[in-house]
Short mmCIF file of N, CA and C in Angstrom, two decimals:
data_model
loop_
_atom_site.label_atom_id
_atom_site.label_comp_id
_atom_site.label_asym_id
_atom_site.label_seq_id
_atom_site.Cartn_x
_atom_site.Cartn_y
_atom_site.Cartn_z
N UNK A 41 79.06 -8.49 112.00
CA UNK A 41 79.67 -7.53 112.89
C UNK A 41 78.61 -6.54 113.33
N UNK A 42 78.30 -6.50 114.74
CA UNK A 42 77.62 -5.50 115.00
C UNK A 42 78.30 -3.92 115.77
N UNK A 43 77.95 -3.06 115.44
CA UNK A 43 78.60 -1.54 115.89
C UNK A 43 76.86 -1.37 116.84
N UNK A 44 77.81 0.23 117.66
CA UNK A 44 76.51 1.02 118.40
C UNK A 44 77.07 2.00 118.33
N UNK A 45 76.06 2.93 118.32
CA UNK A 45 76.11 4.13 118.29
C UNK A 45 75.10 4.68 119.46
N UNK A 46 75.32 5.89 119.79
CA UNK A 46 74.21 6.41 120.92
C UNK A 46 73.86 8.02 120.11
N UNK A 47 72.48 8.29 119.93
CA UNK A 47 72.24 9.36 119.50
C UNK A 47 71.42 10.11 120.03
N UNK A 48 70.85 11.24 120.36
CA UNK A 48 70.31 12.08 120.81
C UNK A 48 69.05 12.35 120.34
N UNK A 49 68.42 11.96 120.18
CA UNK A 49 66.98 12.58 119.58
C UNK A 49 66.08 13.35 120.57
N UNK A 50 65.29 14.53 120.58
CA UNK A 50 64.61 15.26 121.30
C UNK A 50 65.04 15.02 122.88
N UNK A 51 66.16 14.75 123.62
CA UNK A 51 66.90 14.92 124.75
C UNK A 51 67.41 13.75 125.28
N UNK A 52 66.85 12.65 124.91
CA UNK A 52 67.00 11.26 125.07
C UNK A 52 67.68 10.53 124.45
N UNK A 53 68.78 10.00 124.89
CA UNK A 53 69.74 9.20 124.51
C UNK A 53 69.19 7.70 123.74
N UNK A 54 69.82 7.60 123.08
CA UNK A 54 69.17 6.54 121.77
C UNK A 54 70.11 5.50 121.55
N UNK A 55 70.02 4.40 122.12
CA UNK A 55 70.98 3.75 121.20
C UNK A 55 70.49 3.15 120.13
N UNK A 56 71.38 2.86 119.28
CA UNK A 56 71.39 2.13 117.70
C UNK A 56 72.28 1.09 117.44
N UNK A 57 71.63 0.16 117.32
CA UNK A 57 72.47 -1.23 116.91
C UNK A 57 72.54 -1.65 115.63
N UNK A 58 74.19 -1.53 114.58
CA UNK A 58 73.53 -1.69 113.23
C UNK A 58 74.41 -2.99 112.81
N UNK A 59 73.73 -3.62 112.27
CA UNK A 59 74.64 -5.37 111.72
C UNK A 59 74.13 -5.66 110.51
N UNK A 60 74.54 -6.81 109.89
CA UNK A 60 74.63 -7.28 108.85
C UNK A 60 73.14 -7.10 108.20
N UNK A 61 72.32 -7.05 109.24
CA UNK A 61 70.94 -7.42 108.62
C UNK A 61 70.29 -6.33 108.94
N UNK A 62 70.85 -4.80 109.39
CA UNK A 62 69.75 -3.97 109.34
C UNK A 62 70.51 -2.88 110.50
N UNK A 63 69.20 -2.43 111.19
CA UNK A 63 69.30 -1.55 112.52
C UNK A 63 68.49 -1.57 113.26
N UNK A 64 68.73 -1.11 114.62
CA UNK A 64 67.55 -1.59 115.62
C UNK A 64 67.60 0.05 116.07
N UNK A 65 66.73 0.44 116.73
CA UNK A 65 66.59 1.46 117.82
C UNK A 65 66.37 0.29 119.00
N UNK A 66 67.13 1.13 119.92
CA UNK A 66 66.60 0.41 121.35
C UNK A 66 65.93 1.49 122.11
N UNK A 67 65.01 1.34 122.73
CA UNK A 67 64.24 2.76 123.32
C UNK A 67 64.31 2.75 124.15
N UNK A 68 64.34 4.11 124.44
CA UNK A 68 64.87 4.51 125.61
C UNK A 68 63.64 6.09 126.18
N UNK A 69 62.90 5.53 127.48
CA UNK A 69 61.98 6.89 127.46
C UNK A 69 60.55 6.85 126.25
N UNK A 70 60.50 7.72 125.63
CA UNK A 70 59.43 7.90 124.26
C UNK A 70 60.21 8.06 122.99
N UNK A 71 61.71 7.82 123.17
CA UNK A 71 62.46 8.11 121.60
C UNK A 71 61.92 6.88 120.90
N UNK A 72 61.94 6.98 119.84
CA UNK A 72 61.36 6.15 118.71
C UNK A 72 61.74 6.43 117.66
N UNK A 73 61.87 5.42 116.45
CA UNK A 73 62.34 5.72 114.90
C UNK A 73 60.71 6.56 114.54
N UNK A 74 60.11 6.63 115.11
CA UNK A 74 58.91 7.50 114.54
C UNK A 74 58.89 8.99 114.89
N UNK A 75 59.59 9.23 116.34
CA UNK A 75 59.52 10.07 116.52
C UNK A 75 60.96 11.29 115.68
N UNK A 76 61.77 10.77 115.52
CA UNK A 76 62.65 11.48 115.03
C UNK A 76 62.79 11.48 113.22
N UNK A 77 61.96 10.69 112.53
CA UNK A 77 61.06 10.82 111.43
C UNK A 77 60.16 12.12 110.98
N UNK A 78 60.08 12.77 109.91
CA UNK A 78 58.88 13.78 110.11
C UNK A 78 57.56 12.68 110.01
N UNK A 79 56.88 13.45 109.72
CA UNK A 79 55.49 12.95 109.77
C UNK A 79 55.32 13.10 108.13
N UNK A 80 54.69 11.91 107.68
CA UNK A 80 54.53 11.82 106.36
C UNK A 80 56.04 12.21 105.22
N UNK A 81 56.83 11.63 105.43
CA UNK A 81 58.02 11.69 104.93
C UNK A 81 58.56 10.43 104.91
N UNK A 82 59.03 10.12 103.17
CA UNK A 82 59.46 8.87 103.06
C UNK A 82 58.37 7.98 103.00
N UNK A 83 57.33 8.21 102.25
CA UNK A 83 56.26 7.23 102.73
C UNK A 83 55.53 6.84 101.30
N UNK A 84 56.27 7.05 100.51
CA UNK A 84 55.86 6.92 99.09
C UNK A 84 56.33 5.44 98.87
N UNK A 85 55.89 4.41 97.67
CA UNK A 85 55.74 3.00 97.14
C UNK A 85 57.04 2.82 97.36
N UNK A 86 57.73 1.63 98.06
CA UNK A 86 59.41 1.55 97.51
C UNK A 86 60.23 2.08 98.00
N UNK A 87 59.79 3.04 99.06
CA UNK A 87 60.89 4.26 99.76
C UNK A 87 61.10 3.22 101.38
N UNK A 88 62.12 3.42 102.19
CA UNK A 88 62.68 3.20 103.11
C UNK A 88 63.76 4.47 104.17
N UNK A 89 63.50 4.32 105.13
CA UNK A 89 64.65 5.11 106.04
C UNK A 89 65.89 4.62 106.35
N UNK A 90 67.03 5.22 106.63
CA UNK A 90 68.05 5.12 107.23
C UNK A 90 68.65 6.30 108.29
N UNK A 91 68.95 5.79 109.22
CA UNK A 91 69.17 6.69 110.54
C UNK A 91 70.73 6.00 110.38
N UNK A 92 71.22 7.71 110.85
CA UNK A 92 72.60 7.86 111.01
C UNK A 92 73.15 9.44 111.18
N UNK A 93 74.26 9.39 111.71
CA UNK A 93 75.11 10.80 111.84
C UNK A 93 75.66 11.40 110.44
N UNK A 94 75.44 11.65 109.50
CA UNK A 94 76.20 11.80 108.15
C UNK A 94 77.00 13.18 108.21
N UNK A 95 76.65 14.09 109.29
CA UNK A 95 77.70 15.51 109.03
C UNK A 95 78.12 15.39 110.46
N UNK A 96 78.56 14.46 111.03
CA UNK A 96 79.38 14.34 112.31
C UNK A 96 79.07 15.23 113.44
N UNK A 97 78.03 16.02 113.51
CA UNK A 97 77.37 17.07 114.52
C UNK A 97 76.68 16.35 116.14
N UNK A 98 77.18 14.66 115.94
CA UNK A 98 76.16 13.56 117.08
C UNK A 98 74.73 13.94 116.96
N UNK A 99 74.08 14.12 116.17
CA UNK A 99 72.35 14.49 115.79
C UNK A 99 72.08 13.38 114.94
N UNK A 100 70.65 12.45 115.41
CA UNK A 100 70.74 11.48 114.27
C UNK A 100 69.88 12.44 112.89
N UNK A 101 70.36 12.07 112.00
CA UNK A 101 69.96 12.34 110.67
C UNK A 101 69.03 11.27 110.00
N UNK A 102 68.18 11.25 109.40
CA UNK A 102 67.18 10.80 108.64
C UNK A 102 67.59 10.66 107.19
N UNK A 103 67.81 9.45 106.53
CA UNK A 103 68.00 9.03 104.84
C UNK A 103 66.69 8.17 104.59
N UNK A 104 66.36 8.75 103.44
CA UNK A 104 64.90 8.58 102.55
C UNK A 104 65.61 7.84 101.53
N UNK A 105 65.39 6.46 101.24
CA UNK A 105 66.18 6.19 99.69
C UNK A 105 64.42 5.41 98.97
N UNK A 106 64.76 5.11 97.58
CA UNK A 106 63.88 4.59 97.18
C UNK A 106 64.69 3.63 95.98
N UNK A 107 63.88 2.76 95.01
CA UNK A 107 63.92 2.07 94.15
C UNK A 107 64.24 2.57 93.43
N UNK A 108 63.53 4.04 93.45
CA UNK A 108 63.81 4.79 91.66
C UNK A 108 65.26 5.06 92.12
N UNK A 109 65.20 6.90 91.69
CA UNK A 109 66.38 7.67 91.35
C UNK A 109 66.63 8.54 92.45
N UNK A 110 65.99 8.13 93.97
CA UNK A 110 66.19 9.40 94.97
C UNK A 110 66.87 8.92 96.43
N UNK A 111 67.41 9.96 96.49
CA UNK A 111 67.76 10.19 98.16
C UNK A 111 67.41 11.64 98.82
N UNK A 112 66.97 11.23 99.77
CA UNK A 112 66.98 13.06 100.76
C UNK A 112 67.34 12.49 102.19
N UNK A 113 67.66 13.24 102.50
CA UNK A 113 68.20 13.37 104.26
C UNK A 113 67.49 14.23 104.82
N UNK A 114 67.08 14.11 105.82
CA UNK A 114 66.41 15.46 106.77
C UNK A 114 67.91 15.09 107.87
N UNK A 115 68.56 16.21 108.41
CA UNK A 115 69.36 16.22 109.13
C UNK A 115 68.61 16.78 110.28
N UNK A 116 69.42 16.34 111.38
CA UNK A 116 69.19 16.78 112.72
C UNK A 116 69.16 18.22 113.51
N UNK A 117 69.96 19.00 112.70
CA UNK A 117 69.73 20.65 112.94
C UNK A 117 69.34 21.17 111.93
N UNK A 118 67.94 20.44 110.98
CA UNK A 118 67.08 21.45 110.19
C UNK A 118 67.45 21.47 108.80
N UNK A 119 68.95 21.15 107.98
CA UNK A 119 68.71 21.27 106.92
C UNK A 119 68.44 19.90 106.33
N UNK A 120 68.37 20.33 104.53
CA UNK A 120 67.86 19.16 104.29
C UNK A 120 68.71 18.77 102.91
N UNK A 121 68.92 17.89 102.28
CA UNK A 121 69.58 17.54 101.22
C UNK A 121 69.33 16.51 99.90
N UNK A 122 69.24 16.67 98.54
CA UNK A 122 68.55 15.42 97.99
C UNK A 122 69.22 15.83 96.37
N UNK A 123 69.17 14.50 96.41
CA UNK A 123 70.05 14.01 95.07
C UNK A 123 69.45 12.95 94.14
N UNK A 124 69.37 13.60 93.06
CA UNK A 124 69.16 11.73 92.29
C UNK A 124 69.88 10.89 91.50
N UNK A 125 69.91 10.07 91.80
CA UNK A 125 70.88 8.58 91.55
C UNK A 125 70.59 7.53 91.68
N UNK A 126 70.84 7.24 90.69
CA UNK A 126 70.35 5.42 90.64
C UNK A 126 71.11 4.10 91.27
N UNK A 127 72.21 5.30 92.28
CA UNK A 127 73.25 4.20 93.04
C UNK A 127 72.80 3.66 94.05
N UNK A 128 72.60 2.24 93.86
CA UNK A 128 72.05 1.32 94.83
C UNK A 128 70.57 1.09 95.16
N UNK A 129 70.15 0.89 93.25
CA UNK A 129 68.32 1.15 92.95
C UNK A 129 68.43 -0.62 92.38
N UNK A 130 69.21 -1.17 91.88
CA UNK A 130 69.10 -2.04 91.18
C UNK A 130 68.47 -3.45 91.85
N UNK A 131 67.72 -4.37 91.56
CA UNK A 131 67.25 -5.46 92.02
C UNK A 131 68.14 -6.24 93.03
N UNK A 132 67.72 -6.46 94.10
CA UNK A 132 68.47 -7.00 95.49
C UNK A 132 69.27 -6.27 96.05
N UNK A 133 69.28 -4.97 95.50
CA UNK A 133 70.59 -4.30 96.24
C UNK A 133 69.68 -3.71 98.05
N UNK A 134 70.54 -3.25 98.61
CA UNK A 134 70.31 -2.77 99.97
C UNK A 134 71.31 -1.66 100.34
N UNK A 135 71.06 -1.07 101.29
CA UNK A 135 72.13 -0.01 102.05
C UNK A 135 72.40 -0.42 103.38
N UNK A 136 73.27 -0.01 103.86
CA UNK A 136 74.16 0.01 105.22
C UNK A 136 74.26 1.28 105.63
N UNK A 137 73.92 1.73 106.81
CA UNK A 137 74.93 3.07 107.14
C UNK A 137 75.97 2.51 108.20
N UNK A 138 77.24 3.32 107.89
CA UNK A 138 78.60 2.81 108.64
C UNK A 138 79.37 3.86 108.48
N UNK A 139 80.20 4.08 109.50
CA UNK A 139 81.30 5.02 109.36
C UNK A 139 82.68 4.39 108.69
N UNK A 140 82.20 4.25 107.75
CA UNK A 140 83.41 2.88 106.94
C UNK A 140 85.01 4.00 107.03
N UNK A 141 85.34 5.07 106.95
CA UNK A 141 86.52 5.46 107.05
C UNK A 141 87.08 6.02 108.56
N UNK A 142 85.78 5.88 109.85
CA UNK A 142 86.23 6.16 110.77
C UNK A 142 86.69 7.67 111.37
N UNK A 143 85.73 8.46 110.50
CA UNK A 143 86.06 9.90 110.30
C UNK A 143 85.16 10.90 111.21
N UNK A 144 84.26 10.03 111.55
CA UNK A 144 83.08 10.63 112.75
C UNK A 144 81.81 10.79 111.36
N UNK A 145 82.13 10.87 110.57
CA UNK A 145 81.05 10.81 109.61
C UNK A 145 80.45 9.37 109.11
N UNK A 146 79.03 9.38 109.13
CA UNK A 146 78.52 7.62 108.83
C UNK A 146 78.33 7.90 107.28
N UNK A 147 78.79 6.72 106.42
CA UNK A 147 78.74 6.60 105.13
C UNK A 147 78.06 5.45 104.74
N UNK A 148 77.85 5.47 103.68
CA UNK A 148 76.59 4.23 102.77
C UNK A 148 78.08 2.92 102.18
N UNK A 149 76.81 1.56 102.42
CA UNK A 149 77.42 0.68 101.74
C UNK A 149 76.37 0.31 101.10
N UNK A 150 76.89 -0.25 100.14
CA UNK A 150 75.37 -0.55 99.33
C UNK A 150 75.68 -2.06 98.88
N UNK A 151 75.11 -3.60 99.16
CA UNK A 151 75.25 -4.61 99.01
C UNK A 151 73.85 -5.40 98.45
N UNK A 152 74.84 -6.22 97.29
CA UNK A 152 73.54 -6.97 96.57
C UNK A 152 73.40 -8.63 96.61
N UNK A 153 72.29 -8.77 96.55
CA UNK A 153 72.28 -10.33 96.73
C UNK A 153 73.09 -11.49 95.72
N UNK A 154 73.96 -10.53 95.09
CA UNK A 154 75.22 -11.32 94.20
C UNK A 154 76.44 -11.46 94.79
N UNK A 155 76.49 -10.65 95.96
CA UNK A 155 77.58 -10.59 96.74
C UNK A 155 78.47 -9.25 96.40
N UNK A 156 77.95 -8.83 95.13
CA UNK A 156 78.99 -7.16 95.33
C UNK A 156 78.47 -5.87 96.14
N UNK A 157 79.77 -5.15 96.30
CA UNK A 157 79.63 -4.18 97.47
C UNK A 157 80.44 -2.99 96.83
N UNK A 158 79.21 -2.04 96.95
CA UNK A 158 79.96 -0.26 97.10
C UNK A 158 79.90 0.57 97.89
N UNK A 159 80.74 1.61 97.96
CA UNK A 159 80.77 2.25 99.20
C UNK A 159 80.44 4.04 98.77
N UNK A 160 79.90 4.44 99.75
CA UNK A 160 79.62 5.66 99.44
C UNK A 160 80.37 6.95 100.53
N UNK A 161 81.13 7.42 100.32
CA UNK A 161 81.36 8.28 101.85
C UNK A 161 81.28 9.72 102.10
N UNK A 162 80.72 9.89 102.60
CA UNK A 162 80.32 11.04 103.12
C UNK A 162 81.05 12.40 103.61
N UNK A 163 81.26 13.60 103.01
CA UNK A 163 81.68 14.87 102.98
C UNK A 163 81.56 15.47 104.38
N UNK A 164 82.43 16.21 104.72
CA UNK A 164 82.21 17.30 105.70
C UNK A 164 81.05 17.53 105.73
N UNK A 165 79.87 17.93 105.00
CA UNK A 165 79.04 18.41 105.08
C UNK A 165 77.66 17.08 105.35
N UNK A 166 78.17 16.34 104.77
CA UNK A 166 77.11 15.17 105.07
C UNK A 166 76.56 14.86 103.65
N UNK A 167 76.94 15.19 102.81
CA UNK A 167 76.75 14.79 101.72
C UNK A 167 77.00 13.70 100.98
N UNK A 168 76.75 13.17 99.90
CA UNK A 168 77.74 12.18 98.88
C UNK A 168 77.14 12.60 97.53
N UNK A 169 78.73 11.52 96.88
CA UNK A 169 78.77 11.96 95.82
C UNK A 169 78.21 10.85 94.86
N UNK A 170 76.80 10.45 94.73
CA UNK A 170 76.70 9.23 94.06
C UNK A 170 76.89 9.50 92.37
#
């Protein structure tokens, strides 16, 4: 199943295509997954991004996850958020971002190459509770 989303990064409309196997930016202008990235963030052994809306504001937001025990978000109007948890660190696992309850907020799925699936969803504020 593929979804889109359209997001805003530095004035330019963005779309985002997210499916079974990942996410795309489609570019549009100079928007780029680099550009709405900080610079040198997320760039440690094992770490990966995820782009998504997580406090429903239409700003894409930035998720940092890694292997170990971390997550941080850089959100789209400046703040920032980070937690540690070992939910969805384990061998083959992966993340999804999806608005799985349809709430305007995008939430985590987390799927492993055994076939099980958890879900994570996301607070008013853009948070979770792993």
């Amino acid at each position: 199943m593929k979804t889109s989303k359209f997001f805003k990064a530095f004035g330019l409309a963005t779309a985002v295509t997210f499916s079974s196997f990942g996410m795309w930016l489609v570019n549009q202008g100079s928007a780029s997954a680099v550009d709405i990235t900080p610079k040198g963030w997320c760039v440690h052994a094992g770490s990966y991004i995820l782009y998504g809306d997580f406090d429903g504001d239409n700003r894409t937001d930035a998720l940092c996850a890694d292997h170990g025990n971390g997550k941080w978000i850089n959100y789209g109007n400046g703040r920032t958020w980070y937690k540690q948890s070992s939910w969805c660190t384990h061998a083959g696992a992966y993340i999804h971002v999806v608005d799985l309850d349809r709430d305007g907020y995008d939430d985590l799925e987390c799927r492993d190459t055994h076939g099980s699936i958890w879900y994570e969803y996301a607070d008013y504020l853009g948070k979770f509770d792993f």
